mmCIF file of C-alpha atoms in Angstrom:
data_model
loop_
_atom_site.group_PDB
_atom_site.id
_atom_site.type_symbol
_atom_site.label_atom_id
_atom_site.label_comp_id
_atom_site.label_asym_id
_atom_site.label_seq_id
_atom_site.Cartn_x
_atom_site.Cartn_y
_atom_site.Cartn_z
ATOM 1 C CA MET A 32 0.000 0.000 0.000
ATOM 2 C CA ALA A 33 1.313 3.412 -0.973
ATOM 3 C CA ILE A 34 2.181 5.833 1.801
ATOM 4 C CA PRO A 35 0.531 9.243 1.272
ATOM 5 C CA ASN A 36 2.777 12.260 0.835
ATOM 6 C CA LEU A 37 2.337 14.193 4.085
ATOM 7 C CA SER A 38 3.544 17.458 2.552
ATOM 8 C CA THR A 39 0.928 17.323 -0.225
ATOM 9 C CA ALA A 40 -1.895 16.451 2.183
ATOM 10 C CA ARG A 41 -0.898 19.261 4.482
ATOM 11 C CA ARG A 42 -1.039 21.812 1.605
ATOM 12 C CA LYS A 43 -4.500 20.613 0.563
ATOM 13 C CA SER A 44 -5.728 20.964 4.138
ATOM 14 C CA HIS A 45 -4.414 24.511 4.386
ATOM 15 C CA ARG A 46 -6.069 25.568 1.095
ATOM 16 C CA LEU A 47 -9.417 24.092 2.176
ATOM 17 C CA GLY A 48 -9.276 25.878 5.496
ATOM 18 C CA PHE A 49 -8.429 29.206 3.821
ATOM 19 C CA ALA A 50 -11.347 28.853 1.401
ATOM 20 C CA ARG A 51 -13.794 28.098 4.239
ATOM 21 C CA ALA A 52 -12.545 31.150 6.149
ATOM 22 C CA ILE A 53 -13.195 33.432 3.180
ATOM 23 C CA VAL A 54 -16.689 32.062 2.441
ATOM 24 C CA CYS A 55 -17.861 32.117 6.051
ATOM 25 C CA SER A 56 -16.359 35.494 7.020
ATOM 26 C CA PRO A 57 -18.881 38.430 7.267
ATOM 27 C CA ARG A 58 -16.113 40.836 6.351
ATOM 28 C CA SER A 59 -15.553 39.022 3.042
ATOM 29 C CA TRP A 60 -19.260 39.278 2.125
ATOM 30 C CA PHE A 61 -19.269 42.988 3.035
ATOM 31 C CA ALA A 62 -16.202 43.680 0.867
ATOM 32 C CA LEU A 63 -17.744 41.775 -2.054
ATOM 33 C CA GLY A 64 -20.980 43.736 -1.847
ATOM 34 C CA PHE A 65 -19.188 47.070 -1.623
ATOM 35 C CA SER A 66 -17.115 46.220 -4.728
ATOM 36 C CA VAL A 67 -20.266 45.376 -6.712
ATOM 37 C CA LEU A 68 -21.897 48.694 -5.732
ATOM 38 C CA LEU A 69 -18.745 50.664 -6.588
ATOM 39 C CA LEU A 70 -18.471 49.096 -10.033
ATOM 40 C CA SER A 71 -22.157 49.778 -10.727
ATOM 41 C CA TRP A 72 -21.756 53.461 -9.779
ATOM 42 C CA MET A 73 -18.659 53.852 -11.951
ATOM 43 C CA LYS A 74 -20.487 52.294 -14.898
ATOM 44 C CA MET A 75 -23.381 54.774 -14.611
ATOM 45 C CA SER A 76 -21.269 57.858 -13.841
ATOM 46 C CA PRO A 77 -20.790 60.340 -16.745
ATOM 47 C CA TYR A 78 -17.354 61.149 -15.342
ATOM 48 C CA SER A 79 -16.089 57.607 -15.523
ATOM 49 C CA SER A 80 -13.220 56.825 -17.843
ATOM 50 C CA LEU A 81 -14.572 53.238 -17.931
ATOM 51 C CA GLN A 82 -17.827 54.232 -19.597
ATOM 52 C CA THR A 83 -18.877 51.686 -22.233
ATOM 53 C CA THR A 84 -21.542 51.418 -24.884
ATOM 54 C CA THR A 85 -24.474 48.975 -24.851
ATOM 55 C CA THR A 86 -22.307 46.545 -26.747
ATOM 56 C CA GLY A 87 -19.779 46.506 -23.931
ATOM 57 C CA LYS A 88 -17.082 48.158 -26.053
ATOM 58 C CA ARG A 89 -15.310 51.417 -25.320
ATOM 59 C CA PRO A 90 -16.749 54.208 -27.540
ATOM 60 C CA LYS A 91 -14.489 55.506 -30.304
ATOM 61 C CA GLN A 92 -12.947 58.917 -29.682
ATOM 62 C CA ALA A 93 -12.630 61.582 -32.378
ATOM 63 C CA VAL A 94 -9.180 61.710 -33.930
ATOM 64 C CA PRO A 95 -7.894 65.329 -34.083
ATOM 65 C CA GLN A 96 -7.316 66.487 -37.630
ATOM 66 C CA PRO A 97 -4.051 68.270 -38.507
ATOM 67 C CA PRO A 98 -4.286 71.958 -39.469
ATOM 68 C CA GLN A 99 -4.090 72.996 -43.100
ATOM 69 C CA GLN A 100 -0.666 72.304 -44.538
ATOM 70 C CA LEU A 101 1.056 74.831 -46.754
ATOM 71 C CA ARG A 102 4.344 73.210 -47.764
ATOM 72 C CA GLN A 103 7.368 71.336 -46.490
ATOM 73 C CA ARG A 104 10.655 73.016 -45.603
ATOM 74 C CA ASP A 105 13.660 71.178 -44.181
ATOM 75 C CA GLY A 106 11.380 68.268 -43.243
ATOM 76 C CA LYS A 107 9.052 70.513 -41.215
ATOM 77 C CA THR A 108 5.383 71.001 -41.974
ATOM 78 C CA ASN A 109 4.407 74.648 -42.316
ATOM 79 C CA HIS A 110 0.894 75.729 -41.439
ATOM 80 C CA ALA A 111 -1.316 78.684 -42.210
ATOM 81 C CA PRO A 112 0.398 81.900 -40.991
ATOM 82 C CA LYS A 113 -1.359 84.454 -38.842
ATOM 83 C CA PRO A 114 -1.125 88.192 -39.570
ATOM 84 C CA LYS A 115 0.414 90.461 -36.961
ATOM 85 C CA GLN A 116 -2.107 92.713 -35.234
ATOM 86 C CA ARG A 117 -1.527 96.431 -34.780
ATOM 87 C CA SER A 118 -1.380 97.356 -31.133
ATOM 88 C CA ARG A 119 -2.175 100.604 -29.370
ATOM 89 C CA ARG A 120 0.219 99.752 -26.581
ATOM 90 C CA GLN A 121 3.814 100.871 -26.550
ATOM 91 C CA ARG A 122 6.475 98.566 -27.942
ATOM 92 C CA HIS A 123 9.938 98.907 -26.418
ATOM 93 C CA GLY A 124 9.019 102.344 -25.097
ATOM 94 C CA LEU A 125 7.746 103.627 -28.467
ATOM 95 C CA ASP A 126 4.157 104.673 -29.159
ATOM 96 C CA PRO A 127 2.587 103.082 -32.277
ATOM 97 C CA ALA A 128 0.827 106.400 -32.921
ATOM 98 C CA ASP A 129 4.268 107.860 -33.745
ATOM 99 C CA GLU A 130 5.268 105.162 -36.274
ATOM 100 C CA GLN A 131 5.475 107.551 -39.210
ATOM 101 C CA SER A 132 8.112 109.648 -37.443
ATOM 102 C CA PHE A 133 10.421 106.841 -36.274
ATOM 103 C CA ASP A 134 14.055 107.198 -37.306
ATOM 104 C CA HIS A 135 16.462 104.397 -38.232
ATOM 105 C CA ASP A 136 17.256 103.461 -34.614
ATOM 106 C CA ASP A 137 13.621 103.789 -33.493
ATOM 107 C CA LEU A 138 12.528 101.300 -36.133
ATOM 108 C CA LYS A 139 15.086 98.747 -34.962
ATOM 109 C CA ARG A 140 13.864 99.178 -31.367
ATOM 110 C CA TYR A 141 10.206 99.010 -32.384
ATOM 111 C CA PHE A 142 10.761 95.797 -34.353
ATOM 112 C CA GLY A 143 12.840 94.248 -31.532
ATOM 113 C CA CYS A 144 15.845 93.709 -33.813
ATOM 114 C CA ASN A 145 18.578 93.634 -31.161
ATOM 115 C CA LYS A 146 16.946 90.718 -29.341
ATOM 116 C CA LEU A 147 16.079 88.977 -32.600
ATOM 117 C CA PHE A 148 19.641 89.059 -33.939
ATOM 118 C CA LYS A 149 20.996 87.330 -30.826
ATOM 119 C CA THR A 150 19.633 84.047 -32.194
ATOM 120 C CA PRO A 151 20.592 82.375 -35.508
ATOM 121 C CA ARG A 152 18.472 83.605 -38.420
ATOM 122 C CA PRO A 153 16.871 81.072 -40.777
ATOM 123 C CA VAL A 154 18.180 80.515 -44.274
ATOM 124 C CA ILE A 155 15.829 82.219 -46.729
ATOM 125 C CA THR A 156 14.171 80.114 -49.416
ATOM 126 C CA ASP A 157 13.329 81.215 -52.955
ATOM 127 C CA ASP A 158 9.643 81.229 -52.011
ATOM 128 C CA GLU A 159 10.332 83.625 -49.131
ATOM 129 C CA TRP A 160 12.350 85.997 -51.327
ATOM 130 C CA ARG A 161 9.465 85.930 -53.799
ATOM 131 C CA ASN A 162 7.051 86.698 -50.965
ATOM 132 C CA PHE A 163 9.037 89.829 -50.021
ATOM 133 C CA ARG A 164 9.012 91.035 -53.612
ATOM 134 C CA ASP A 165 5.258 90.465 -53.776
ATOM 135 C CA LEU A 166 4.865 92.501 -50.584
ATOM 136 C CA TYR A 167 6.843 95.334 -52.176
ATOM 137 C CA ASN A 168 4.570 95.308 -55.249
ATOM 138 C CA GLU A 169 1.559 95.222 -52.958
ATOM 139 C CA PHE A 170 2.933 98.187 -50.996
ATOM 140 C CA VAL A 171 3.551 100.266 -54.138
ATOM 141 C CA ASP A 172 0.076 99.527 -55.523
ATOM 142 C CA ALA A 173 -1.596 100.490 -52.242
ATOM 143 C CA GLU A 174 0.537 103.516 -51.345
ATOM 144 C CA TYR A 175 1.001 105.243 -54.700
ATOM 145 C CA SER A 176 -2.283 104.581 -56.491
ATOM 146 C CA SER A 177 -3.830 107.843 -55.276
ATOM 147 C CA SER A 178 -3.360 111.377 -56.605
ATOM 148 C CA GLN A 179 -1.373 112.236 -53.482
ATOM 149 C CA TYR A 180 1.816 111.567 -55.468
ATOM 150 C CA PRO A 181 1.431 113.357 -58.833
ATOM 151 C CA ASN A 182 5.075 112.635 -59.720
ATOM 152 C CA GLY A 183 4.664 108.902 -59.196
ATOM 153 C CA PRO A 184 6.082 106.550 -56.567
ATOM 154 C CA GLU A 185 9.055 107.553 -54.426
ATOM 155 C CA THR A 186 10.549 104.113 -54.953
ATOM 156 C CA TYR A 187 11.469 101.998 -57.974
ATOM 157 C CA LYS A 188 13.368 98.918 -59.161
ATOM 158 C CA VAL A 189 16.798 99.347 -60.726
ATOM 159 C CA GLY A 190 16.955 97.068 -63.722
ATOM 160 C CA LYS A 191 15.765 93.994 -65.541
ATOM 161 C CA SER A 192 15.799 90.355 -64.556
ATOM 162 C CA TRP A 193 19.212 88.656 -64.490
ATOM 163 C CA SER A 194 19.771 85.040 -63.495
ATOM 164 C CA GLY A 195 23.485 84.696 -64.209
ATOM 165 C CA SER A 196 24.826 85.190 -60.690
ATOM 166 C CA PRO A 197 27.372 82.477 -59.775
ATOM 167 C CA VAL A 198 26.601 82.698 -56.020
ATOM 168 C CA HIS A 199 23.897 81.412 -53.676
ATOM 169 C CA GLY A 200 22.734 81.899 -50.093
ATOM 170 C CA ASN A 201 24.463 79.748 -47.496
ATOM 171 C CA THR A 202 25.304 79.516 -43.796
ATOM 172 C CA THR A 203 28.795 80.159 -42.453
ATOM 173 C CA PRO A 204 30.492 78.814 -39.303
ATOM 174 C CA ASP A 205 31.090 82.259 -37.778
ATOM 175 C CA LYS A 206 28.776 84.800 -39.463
ATOM 176 C CA GLY A 207 25.462 82.999 -39.827
ATOM 177 C CA ARG A 208 23.906 83.617 -43.217
ATOM 178 C CA GLY A 209 26.155 84.493 -46.122
ATOM 179 C CA LEU A 210 26.984 83.950 -49.798
ATOM 180 C CA ALA A 211 29.021 81.151 -51.361
ATOM 181 C CA ALA A 212 30.282 80.515 -54.875
ATOM 182 C CA SER A 213 28.065 78.102 -56.831
ATOM 183 C CA ARG A 214 30.964 77.278 -59.171
ATOM 184 C CA ASP A 215 34.573 78.243 -59.776
ATOM 185 C CA ILE A 216 34.814 81.966 -60.578
ATOM 186 C CA ARG A 217 37.590 83.627 -62.551
ATOM 187 C CA LYS A 218 39.113 86.978 -61.653
ATOM 188 C CA GLY A 219 37.131 89.785 -63.330
ATOM 189 C CA ASP A 220 33.875 87.789 -63.618
ATOM 190 C CA LEU A 221 30.638 89.656 -62.875
ATOM 191 C CA ILE A 222 29.228 88.392 -59.564
ATOM 192 C CA PHE A 223 25.961 90.318 -59.400
ATOM 193 C CA THR A 224 24.406 93.545 -60.593
ATOM 194 C CA GLY A 225 21.399 95.767 -60.013
ATOM 195 C CA THR A 226 18.243 93.951 -61.130
ATOM 196 C CA ASN A 227 14.491 94.189 -60.725
ATOM 197 C CA ASN A 228 15.151 92.737 -57.251
ATOM 198 C CA THR A 229 17.092 95.883 -56.319
ATOM 199 C CA LEU A 230 14.805 98.454 -54.696
ATOM 200 C CA VAL A 231 15.595 102.167 -54.508
ATOM 201 C CA PHE A 232 13.814 104.558 -52.133
ATOM 202 C CA GLU A 233 14.173 108.256 -52.845
ATOM 203 C CA THR A 234 12.735 109.414 -49.515
ATOM 204 C CA GLY A 235 12.915 108.281 -45.904
ATOM 205 C CA PRO A 236 9.118 108.130 -45.429
ATOM 206 C CA ALA A 237 8.756 105.742 -48.386
ATOM 207 C CA TRP A 238 11.348 103.360 -46.937
ATOM 208 C CA ARG A 239 9.803 103.617 -43.446
ATOM 209 C CA LYS A 240 6.308 102.831 -44.760
ATOM 210 C CA PHE A 241 7.602 99.803 -46.632
ATOM 211 C CA LEU A 242 9.268 98.436 -43.476
ATOM 212 C CA LEU A 243 6.065 98.908 -41.483
ATOM 213 C CA HIS A 244 4.163 97.165 -44.270
ATOM 214 C CA LEU A 245 6.559 94.217 -43.912
ATOM 215 C CA PHE A 246 6.333 94.248 -40.128
ATOM 216 C CA TYR A 247 2.548 93.897 -40.079
ATOM 217 C CA ALA A 248 2.293 91.486 -43.022
ATOM 218 C CA PRO A 249 1.601 87.809 -42.266
ATOM 219 C CA PRO A 250 4.746 85.628 -42.316
ATOM 220 C CA PRO A 251 5.370 83.519 -45.421
ATOM 221 C CA ASP A 252 5.403 80.296 -43.351
ATOM 222 C CA ASP A 253 5.822 79.050 -39.784
ATOM 223 C CA VAL A 254 9.623 78.766 -40.083
ATOM 224 C CA TYR A 255 10.463 82.354 -41.023
ATOM 225 C CA THR A 256 7.846 83.891 -38.714
ATOM 226 C CA GLU A 257 9.647 86.941 -37.363
ATOM 227 C CA GLY A 258 12.210 89.479 -38.384
ATOM 228 C CA PHE A 259 11.751 90.180 -42.078
ATOM 229 C CA ALA A 260 11.391 93.894 -41.269
ATOM 230 C CA CYS A 261 14.551 93.675 -39.133
ATOM 231 C CA ASP A 262 16.383 91.878 -41.905
ATOM 232 C CA MET A 263 15.345 94.556 -44.393
ATOM 233 C CA VAL A 264 16.679 97.284 -42.063
ATOM 234 C CA ALA A 265 20.017 95.458 -41.779
ATOM 235 C CA TRP A 266 20.270 94.921 -45.548
ATOM 236 C CA SER A 267 19.514 98.540 -46.526
ATOM 237 C CA TRP A 268 22.274 101.015 -47.286
ATOM 238 C CA ASN A 269 22.780 104.537 -48.678
ATOM 239 C CA GLN A 270 24.358 104.993 -52.108
ATOM 240 C CA ARG A 271 24.290 107.391 -55.049
ATOM 241 C CA VAL A 272 21.947 106.120 -57.759
ATOM 242 C CA PRO A 273 23.134 106.378 -60.472
ATOM 243 C CA LYS A 274 26.835 106.805 -59.658
ATOM 244 C CA ASP A 275 26.668 110.587 -60.104
ATOM 245 C CA GLY A 276 23.074 110.889 -58.891
ATOM 246 C CA PRO A 277 21.495 111.733 -55.528
ATOM 247 C CA ILE A 278 21.890 109.662 -52.384
ATOM 248 C CA ALA A 279 19.168 107.021 -52.084
ATOM 249 C CA ILE A 280 18.228 104.101 -49.852
ATOM 250 C CA VAL A 281 18.949 100.801 -51.584
ATOM 251 C CA VAL A 282 18.132 97.196 -50.671
ATOM 252 C CA ASP A 283 18.374 93.939 -52.607
ATOM 253 C CA VAL A 284 15.440 91.560 -52.186
ATOM 254 C CA ASP A 285 17.379 88.442 -53.147
ATOM 255 C CA SER A 286 20.305 86.405 -51.853
ATOM 256 C CA SER A 287 22.853 89.138 -52.661
ATOM 257 C CA SER A 288 21.658 90.857 -49.465
ATOM 258 C CA LEU A 289 23.422 88.090 -47.524
ATOM 259 C CA LEU A 290 26.845 89.432 -48.580
ATOM 260 C CA ASN A 291 29.223 89.614 -45.605
ATOM 261 C CA LYS A 292 32.309 91.720 -45.015
ATOM 262 C CA PRO A 293 35.654 90.070 -44.175
ATOM 263 C CA SER A 294 36.309 89.097 -40.572
ATOM 264 C CA LYS A 295 39.673 89.575 -38.907
ATOM 265 C CA GLY A 296 42.298 87.681 -40.854
ATOM 266 C CA GLU A 297 40.137 87.439 -43.999
ATOM 267 C CA THR A 298 40.374 89.429 -47.237
ATOM 268 C CA HIS A 299 37.684 90.449 -49.709
ATOM 269 C CA ASN A 300 37.341 88.576 -52.979
ATOM 270 C CA ILE A 301 34.861 90.841 -54.811
ATOM 271 C CA GLN A 302 34.490 94.610 -55.145
ATOM 272 C CA CYS A 303 31.959 97.131 -56.378
ATOM 273 C CA GLY A 304 33.065 98.359 -59.807
ATOM 274 C CA LYS A 305 36.186 97.556 -61.788
ATOM 275 C CA ASP A 306 39.725 98.648 -61.055
ATOM 276 C CA GLY A 307 40.324 102.175 -62.308
ATOM 277 C CA GLU A 308 36.637 103.109 -62.471
ATOM 278 C CA GLU A 309 35.513 106.225 -60.658
ATOM 279 C CA GLY A 310 32.652 105.675 -58.256
ATOM 280 C CA CYS A 311 30.690 102.530 -57.605
ATOM 281 C CA GLY A 312 27.527 101.536 -59.388
ATOM 282 C CA MET A 313 25.599 98.281 -59.065
ATOM 283 C CA ASP A 314 28.125 95.899 -60.631
ATOM 284 C CA TYR A 315 30.343 93.659 -58.476
ATOM 285 C CA TYR A 316 33.359 91.793 -59.831
ATOM 286 C CA ALA A 317 35.737 89.116 -58.572
ATOM 287 C CA VAL A 318 39.157 90.533 -57.660
ATOM 288 C CA ARG A 319 40.800 87.082 -57.759
ATOM 289 C CA ASP A 320 39.944 83.500 -58.648
ATOM 290 C CA ILE A 321 37.319 82.062 -56.289
ATOM 291 C CA TRP A 322 36.774 78.335 -55.724
ATOM 292 C CA GLU A 323 33.350 76.719 -55.676
ATOM 293 C CA GLY A 324 31.940 76.771 -52.104
ATOM 294 C CA GLU A 325 34.180 79.670 -50.998
ATOM 295 C CA GLU A 326 32.452 82.467 -49.112
ATOM 296 C CA ILE A 327 31.922 85.721 -51.017
ATOM 297 C CA LEU A 328 33.233 88.767 -49.112
ATOM 298 C CA CYS A 329 33.219 92.494 -49.875
ATOM 299 C CA HIS A 330 34.120 95.684 -48.020
ATOM 300 C CA TYR A 331 30.891 97.561 -47.322
ATOM 301 C CA SER A 332 32.758 100.841 -47.672
ATOM 302 C CA ASP A 333 33.010 100.106 -51.411
ATOM 303 C CA PHE A 334 29.385 101.050 -51.881
ATOM 304 C CA ALA A 335 27.720 102.109 -48.619
ATOM 305 C CA ASN A 336 27.808 105.758 -47.549
ATOM 306 C CA PRO A 337 25.761 106.079 -44.330
ATOM 307 C CA MET A 338 23.748 109.303 -44.548
ATOM 308 C CA TRP A 339 20.502 108.338 -42.820
ATOM 309 C CA HIS A 340 20.143 111.820 -41.340
ATOM 310 C CA THR A 341 19.601 113.276 -44.813
ATOM 311 C CA PHE A 342 16.406 111.194 -45.043
ATOM 312 C CA GLY A 343 15.112 112.214 -41.628
ATOM 313 C CA LEU A 344 16.088 108.788 -40.334
#
């Protein structure tokens, strides 16, 4: 006859005793009843996250739809831009009611340029350059369509379209945005010239109104959302147009505005005008051979002659 395993029998006895204790205990019945009531209340409560449908399945939740997409840039989705609202409150200590009397420094303060330029600026796409040119055309149509200016607009474009420039916008290790050679360039080659992307302003008020028009215009996308008015201030300079003409305010609305001056230890590789020419027009030439990818550098003193005070700026 087989001898029963005492360890196994003992475990069975313990389990049976534990089960009897649970079934016979009043506390166990009370806990069971309370759990049933709690689950029933949670099922009926509108605040319950366990709410189910009559089929016993969790109801489907609405899936949020993405906002309207405009285009892709650098792998980022750009959405519908929002226009900037005019404010009656002061900005950086300047009253918006006095906008039309702001000078050069006031405009930079009003636009918040000093703070903006402490962070890296985005590389500008062809679509964004085109947007700025469209805003200029929009400004001219709106500002100079009335009889208030019998002599015509106080601003104009220099020349015709030209697509032969051997340079393109780029980023540099130490200067941020800049220009680089798109191919090898020989000494004496034309780098860029005045085109229909070169804007000339004959008066300070015309330039100021254009900047304010830019400042309040909606951004072209959600990457380049701020600072196009600040950029336009930084890119503008004073120069005689034509070479023997009156001083004007000039700005290029294309990648040539990204031209940098040499840093310490660097030398320029292009200049305004040719050697031996008197004065500087709108033509820039290579002063030595330039390799593809090399940064394009020019002394600003070649062409810029700061005389903002003559424009009331």
